[in-house]
C-alpha cells in the first residue's frame, strides 16, 4: 500500500518554538512509521519563525524560510500548513484564513484562535472542502478532540469536565503537598521556568476557558463562545481551604465544565471541590484529564500530558496523518452553519452544593447568626465544622450546603459580610461531582 513513490504531504510550519521543533523531530524520527500509517510520506518543506540563526537542535537548513508566516499559504511547495505561533488574532488568524481560502489544510495547536474564530474558520474550511484540525489545542497529547469527534460520535453527550491547565494543576498540587501559599508556588514555578513569565492566561483560567469552549462546541454542537464563558482562576485559593477540603473528603481543582441543562448548555471555568473518590481528584502535578459522559457509553475518562514538546507535537502530527489519509469531516463534527447558540444560563442560576468558610469572632450567638442568615436565603446546611483559633483570635467555621442556587449562596455570603461577628470576607467554592 505504502511506498515512497506516492506523493508526499508537504508541510509548512509557522512557529519554530518547542512544539515546532517537536514536530520536526517526530517527522524525522518516525518517518517510516508515519508513511506506513498515512499511506504517503510526510515531509517538511518550509518554515516561518522569527530568528533564522538560532540553534534549535534540528536541521532546518534545507527548508524554505518565510519571514512572513502568511506566505506559507501561497508557497507552492506546501500542501498543508501547521500553525504553532499562538494568539487569537494577528498572523495566526491571517494565516488560517489564507491557508483555508487557498484550499490548504490547516493544522493548529492554537486554542485561543479556535475558541475565538472557530465558527468562521470552520465555515471557510467547509466551503473550500479542506481540513481544519486542532487536536493539539486541547489537553496536549490526550486525543480528546478525536474522542469527541469520532469515538463518541454515537452518543448524546450530557457533560464534560476537564483539568485542562497543567500549570494550575501543578500549583494546586504543590500548595497541597508543601502547604505553600499560591504566590510562593507561582514564584518558584516561574524561577524554574515552569510557569510563563506572564502566567495570567494560565492562572486566571483563560487558557482553560479557551479549551473548554472548544470541547463544548464539539460535545454539544454549539458555537465556541469565549466572550460569554464565566471564567474564574485560582489566584484566590488559600492553603486553609485546601486543608479543609481534604478534611471534608474533597480536593480543589480548576475545572472546565460543559453540561447539558435542559435546552441550555452550562459552560463555565472555576476552581471546584471534587470528591476525593472522583477520577479527577487523583490527577496531580501538571497532568491533564477529561471525563465525558455519553447517553450510551456512560462515563469515560482520559488522562495524560497536557503540554510539552513531545505530547503537543504528537497531537499535531496525528492530525497531519489524518490529512495524509484523506480523512475529512466538519471541524466541529456538524456543519458549521448548524452550530447553535444555546441559552447560556447565568452562573447565578447554577444549582449545586457549596463550601463556605467564615472567619468569625469566638463569642456566644455566632452560630445562631450564621444559621439564621442561611435560613433567610433558604440555604440548608449539610455539614459544619469549627476549627482552632486563628492568630487574631477568630475561629474558622466551615460548612457545606445542601443543593441550592448560586444566587442564594451568594446572597447569604453578602449577608455574612454585613455581620459584625464575621471578621473577613467569606470564601466560597462550588462542589462538583466530577
Ligand atoms: N499553558 C498550558 C498549561 C499548556 O499549563 O497547561 C498549553 O495549553
XYZ file of C-alpha atoms and ligand atoms in Angstrom:
442
model
C 0.000 0.000 0.000
C 2.663 2.481 1.019
C 5.664 3.443 -0.957
C 7.874 6.428 -1.376
C 6.555 6.904 -4.914
C 3.229 8.098 -3.582
C 3.164 11.880 -3.442
C 4.288 13.183 -0.063
C 2.299 15.557 2.089
C 4.496 18.648 2.223
C 4.170 20.725 5.371
C 4.832 24.385 6.003
C 5.325 25.115 9.692
C 4.690 28.545 11.181
C 6.470 28.867 14.518
C 9.611 27.001 15.484
C 9.351 27.074 19.255
C 9.233 23.999 21.450
C 6.297 22.398 19.655
C 7.509 23.237 16.128
C 10.842 21.583 16.874
C 8.930 18.628 18.335
C 7.003 18.252 15.072
C 10.241 18.283 13.053
C 11.690 15.616 15.372
C 8.679 13.298 15.064
C 8.512 13.696 11.292
C 12.229 12.832 11.080
C 12.417 10.080 13.692
C 9.177 8.283 12.803
C 9.286 8.885 9.036
C 8.813 5.238 8.068
C 6.030 4.637 10.554
C 4.222 7.818 9.524
C 4.477 6.928 5.841
C 3.126 3.441 6.534
C 0.222 4.759 8.583
C -0.553 7.649 6.254
C -0.107 5.784 3.009
C 2.168 8.658 1.947
C 5.430 10.124 3.168
C 5.235 13.266 5.292
C 7.839 15.940 4.609
C 8.519 19.409 5.889
C 9.391 21.804 3.093
C 9.002 25.310 4.502
C 9.054 27.146 7.807
C 8.488 30.566 9.232
C 9.961 31.783 12.502
C 11.406 34.982 13.885
C 15.050 34.040 14.273
C 16.829 32.295 11.421
C 20.150 31.913 13.192
C 19.003 30.282 16.443
C 20.279 26.766 17.019
C 17.162 24.718 17.681
C 18.876 21.344 17.727
C 17.229 20.291 14.456
C 18.408 20.815 10.896
C 16.299 23.409 9.102
C 18.930 24.310 6.513
C 17.215 22.666 3.544
C 13.826 24.278 4.178
C 12.387 27.347 2.512
C 12.281 30.136 5.065
C 9.450 32.694 5.051
C 9.809 35.826 7.137
C 6.083 36.391 6.864
C 4.191 33.304 8.051
C 1.176 34.154 5.895
C 3.342 33.498 2.815
C 3.294 29.785 3.658
C -0.266 29.678 2.349
C 0.874 30.690 -1.139
C 4.047 28.564 -1.189
C 3.643 26.027 -3.984
C 5.841 23.520 -2.168
C 3.435 23.472 0.782
C 0.363 21.202 0.744
C -0.728 21.740 4.355
C 0.025 24.457 6.892
C 0.853 23.836 10.557
C 0.391 26.898 12.779
C 2.270 26.921 16.083
C 2.625 30.652 16.713
C -0.302 31.245 19.052
C -2.520 34.294 19.569
C -6.183 34.594 18.723
C -5.638 37.262 16.078
C -2.737 38.713 14.095
C -0.565 36.421 11.956
C -2.137 33.156 13.194
C -5.644 34.273 12.210
C -4.414 35.722 8.888
C -2.543 32.501 8.102
C -5.578 30.355 8.955
C -7.782 32.313 6.574
C -5.154 32.436 3.821
C -4.457 28.687 4.025
C -8.090 27.576 4.084
C -9.002 30.022 1.299
C -6.124 28.604 -0.760
C -7.594 25.118 -0.248
C -4.740 24.017 2.037
C -5.460 22.004 5.179
C -4.717 23.991 8.324
C -3.494 22.294 11.488
C -3.118 24.311 14.659
C -2.316 23.975 18.347
C -3.809 27.416 18.944
C -6.755 27.217 21.355
C -7.217 30.984 21.507
C -7.624 31.106 17.719
C -10.100 28.208 17.572
C -12.084 29.377 20.617
C -12.356 32.892 19.188
C -12.780 32.338 15.441
C -13.746 28.655 15.333
C -17.083 29.037 13.577
C -15.789 31.391 10.887
C -12.742 29.202 10.217
C -14.844 26.033 10.150
C -17.156 27.658 7.589
C -14.160 28.614 5.476
C -12.800 25.069 5.718
C -16.148 23.594 4.695
C -16.682 25.977 1.771
C -13.230 25.067 0.494
C -13.668 21.381 1.301
C -10.428 21.369 3.241
C -9.451 20.190 6.725
C -9.159 22.388 9.790
C -7.698 20.333 12.620
C -6.825 21.307 16.192
C -6.170 18.188 18.269
C -3.170 19.833 19.963
C -5.231 22.830 21.068
C -6.879 20.975 23.958
C -5.145 18.820 26.561
C -1.908 18.448 24.569
C -1.183 14.790 23.917
C -4.589 13.453 25.024
C -6.613 12.670 21.874
C -9.675 14.384 23.274
C -10.835 16.100 20.082
C -10.722 12.780 18.266
C -12.542 11.062 21.132
C -15.400 13.556 20.953
C -15.499 13.801 17.149
C -15.079 10.137 16.346
C -15.013 7.671 19.214
C -18.083 9.093 20.970
C -19.954 10.297 17.893
C -22.806 7.836 18.528
C -23.706 9.486 21.830
C -25.676 12.386 23.134
C -23.149 13.936 25.467
C -24.503 15.115 28.808
C -21.361 16.515 30.418
C -17.684 17.193 30.025
C -15.359 18.017 32.926
C -11.687 18.747 32.427
C -8.490 19.596 34.223
C -7.114 21.387 31.215
C -4.298 23.532 32.529
C -1.137 21.851 33.719
C 0.290 24.974 35.326
C -2.741 25.410 37.594
C -2.888 21.737 38.475
C 0.821 21.828 39.331
C 0.340 24.909 41.536
C -2.639 23.378 43.369
C -0.713 20.123 43.850
C 2.305 21.947 45.350
C 0.070 24.088 47.557
C -1.469 20.933 48.981
C 1.684 18.834 49.308
C 4.018 21.542 50.591
C 1.352 23.621 52.352
C 2.626 26.641 50.412
C 0.792 29.857 49.543
C -0.272 30.447 45.948
C 2.203 33.328 45.338
C 5.146 31.324 46.678
C 4.420 28.340 44.451
C 3.920 30.595 41.450
C 7.230 32.422 42.081
C 9.024 29.124 42.412
C 7.377 27.733 39.253
C 8.441 30.842 37.313
C 12.028 30.637 38.609
C 12.446 27.105 37.340
C 10.873 28.110 34.030
C 7.779 26.042 34.617
C 5.178 28.805 34.619
C 5.228 31.521 31.948
C 6.788 34.917 32.785
C 3.252 36.244 32.285
C 1.147 33.453 33.762
C -2.147 35.375 33.505
C -3.712 33.153 30.842
C -2.997 30.067 32.909
C -3.798 31.137 36.457
C -6.790 33.313 35.636
C -8.464 30.426 33.849
C -8.356 31.955 30.356
C -6.368 29.058 28.859
C -8.844 26.611 30.423
C -11.733 28.698 29.084
C -10.381 28.535 25.506
C -10.083 24.763 25.764
C -13.488 24.375 27.427
C -15.180 26.459 24.722
C -13.735 24.103 22.086
C -14.787 20.945 23.946
C -18.271 22.374 24.499
C -18.597 23.145 20.785
C -17.673 19.583 19.844
C -19.748 17.942 22.567
C -22.930 19.949 22.098
C -22.782 21.303 18.533
C -22.628 24.884 19.766
C -20.636 27.882 18.576
C -17.415 28.206 20.586
C -18.053 31.328 22.611
C -15.246 32.611 24.763
C -16.893 36.002 25.290
C -19.786 34.657 27.355
C -17.939 31.974 29.268
C -17.893 32.679 33.042
C -14.246 32.269 33.998
C -12.525 32.301 37.366
C -8.926 31.235 38.053
C -7.009 30.051 41.097
C -5.459 33.283 42.452
C -7.790 33.349 45.451
C -7.251 29.773 46.586
C -5.595 29.697 50.005
C -3.947 26.726 51.751
C -6.531 26.677 54.525
C -9.291 25.864 52.009
C -7.174 23.097 50.509
C -6.758 21.638 54.009
C -10.447 21.867 54.928
C -11.410 20.446 51.568
C -9.269 17.431 52.312
C -10.698 17.054 55.797
C -14.185 17.069 54.299
C -13.248 14.487 51.633
C -12.570 16.799 48.672
C -9.712 18.233 46.602
C -9.668 21.607 44.867
C -9.180 21.539 41.083
C -9.518 24.161 38.361
C -12.222 22.716 36.121
C -13.554 23.441 32.679
C -17.175 22.314 32.706
C -19.724 21.959 29.904
C -23.061 20.422 30.848
C -26.425 19.988 29.266
C -29.124 21.661 31.364
C -32.453 21.110 29.559
C -32.233 23.078 26.313
C -29.414 25.146 27.717
C -25.725 24.322 27.933
C -23.876 25.454 31.030
C -20.263 26.229 30.193
C -18.017 27.573 32.960
C -14.487 27.571 34.317
C -13.721 27.859 38.015
C -11.973 26.149 40.884
C -14.197 23.497 42.427
C -14.059 20.927 45.175
C -14.306 17.413 43.766
C -14.821 14.313 45.932
C -11.530 12.545 46.685
C -13.074 9.386 45.232
C -13.752 11.009 41.827
C -11.453 10.317 38.843
C -10.356 13.935 38.543
C -9.342 14.234 42.214
C -6.416 11.867 41.711
C -4.966 13.829 38.795
C -1.903 15.608 40.189
C 1.031 17.765 39.091
C 0.881 19.052 35.501
C -1.259 16.194 34.216
C -4.482 16.961 32.325
C -7.612 14.832 32.454
C -11.080 14.898 30.968
C -14.242 12.977 31.766
C -17.037 12.769 29.222
C -20.431 11.184 29.767
C -22.486 9.944 26.826
C -26.008 8.500 26.860
C -24.951 5.075 25.598
C -21.310 4.810 26.553
C -21.730 6.199 30.095
C -18.822 7.967 31.799
C -15.422 7.804 30.083
C -12.066 9.171 31.235
C -8.893 10.400 29.537
C -5.623 11.382 31.202
C -2.150 12.378 30.067
C 0.330 15.144 29.415
C -1.431 18.379 28.529
C 1.633 20.288 27.402
C 5.270 19.913 26.460
C 7.170 19.243 23.270
C 6.506 15.542 22.714
C 2.834 15.374 23.733
C 1.769 18.506 21.847
C 3.751 17.620 18.726
C 2.298 14.102 18.908
C -1.202 15.589 18.596
C -0.160 17.877 15.735
C 1.380 15.037 13.749
C -1.666 12.810 14.349
C -3.738 15.500 12.617
C -1.244 15.515 9.752
C -1.576 11.728 9.423
C -5.357 12.084 9.152
C -4.936 14.669 6.432
C -2.490 12.430 4.589
C -5.037 9.603 4.838
C -7.686 11.861 3.345
C -9.866 11.906 6.464
C -12.298 14.795 6.379
C -15.316 15.832 8.412
C -16.616 19.193 9.564
C -14.172 20.639 12.095
C -16.807 20.734 14.872
C -18.419 17.445 13.868
C -21.506 19.026 12.300
C -21.686 21.672 9.565
C -20.536 24.994 10.994
C -23.750 26.739 9.882
C -25.701 24.309 12.102
C -23.745 25.133 15.250
C -26.261 26.660 17.616
C -26.036 29.470 20.109
C -27.684 27.861 23.113
C -29.258 29.591 26.011
C -26.402 30.040 28.493
C -27.883 30.045 31.989
C -26.230 32.685 34.165
C -23.769 31.256 36.681
C -26.096 32.519 39.420
C -28.851 30.099 38.400
C -26.480 27.142 38.759
C -27.854 24.660 41.273
C -25.278 22.841 43.331
C -23.724 22.385 46.721
C -21.247 24.851 48.141
C -18.364 25.053 50.585
C -18.385 28.230 52.650
C -15.591 29.286 55.042
C -16.160 32.055 57.540
C -13.716 33.630 59.954
C -15.714 34.723 62.944
C -15.246 36.115 66.458
C -15.415 33.297 69.011
C -18.325 34.754 71.012
C -21.781 33.474 72.035
C -24.533 33.613 69.448
C -22.295 33.419 66.353
C -23.590 30.033 65.279
C -27.167 31.304 65.601
C -26.317 34.330 63.411
C -24.841 32.061 60.778
C -27.701 29.573 60.648
C -30.273 32.406 60.657
C -28.506 34.063 57.721
C -28.561 30.864 55.713
C -32.199 30.173 56.589
C -33.067 33.670 55.339
C -31.928 32.599 51.853
C -33.414 29.124 52.234
C -29.943 27.560 52.183
C -29.806 24.330 54.148
C -26.632 23.077 55.855
C -25.351 19.596 55.099
C -22.318 19.622 57.426
C -20.421 22.111 59.514
C -17.027 22.282 61.264
C -15.488 24.734 63.691
C -11.725 24.728 63.735
C -8.992 26.191 66.014
C -8.129 29.752 66.745
C -6.697 31.957 64.044
C -3.789 34.196 65.123
C -6.073 37.197 65.525
C -8.437 35.365 67.886
C -11.006 34.476 65.254
C -12.127 30.941 64.509
C -12.961 29.307 61.236
C -16.404 27.920 60.616
C -16.632 25.756 57.547
C -19.881 24.459 56.135
C -21.182 22.510 53.180
C -24.648 23.353 51.934
C -27.336 21.091 50.559
C -28.290 21.813 46.941
C -29.157 25.430 46.406
C -28.933 28.060 43.693
C -25.733 30.019 43.385
C -27.844 33.149 43.684
C -28.980 32.101 47.170
C -25.455 31.103 48.212
C -24.074 34.468 47.057
C -26.891 36.352 48.793
C -26.065 34.503 52.037
C -22.399 35.406 51.569
C -23.312 39.073 51.193
C -25.358 38.948 54.401
C -22.403 37.294 56.186
C -20.209 40.180 55.132
C -22.536 42.554 56.941
C -22.476 40.610 60.221
C -20.367 42.110 62.981
C -19.087 38.700 64.081
C -17.675 37.920 60.612
C -14.037 39.093 60.595
C -13.113 38.788 56.912
C -14.761 38.194 53.567
C -16.077 34.624 53.459
C -14.667 32.131 50.960
C -16.970 30.048 48.779
C -16.237 27.137 46.430
C -18.582 25.138 44.262
C -18.647 21.389 44.750
C -18.684 19.300 41.567
C -19.279 15.568 41.317
C -16.697 15.390 38.518
N -0.071 26.599 29.474
C -0.813 25.397 29.317
C -0.791 24.592 30.603
C -0.267 24.497 28.249
O -0.180 24.991 31.584
O -1.437 23.568 30.626
C -0.666 24.892 26.885
O -2.042 24.940 26.725
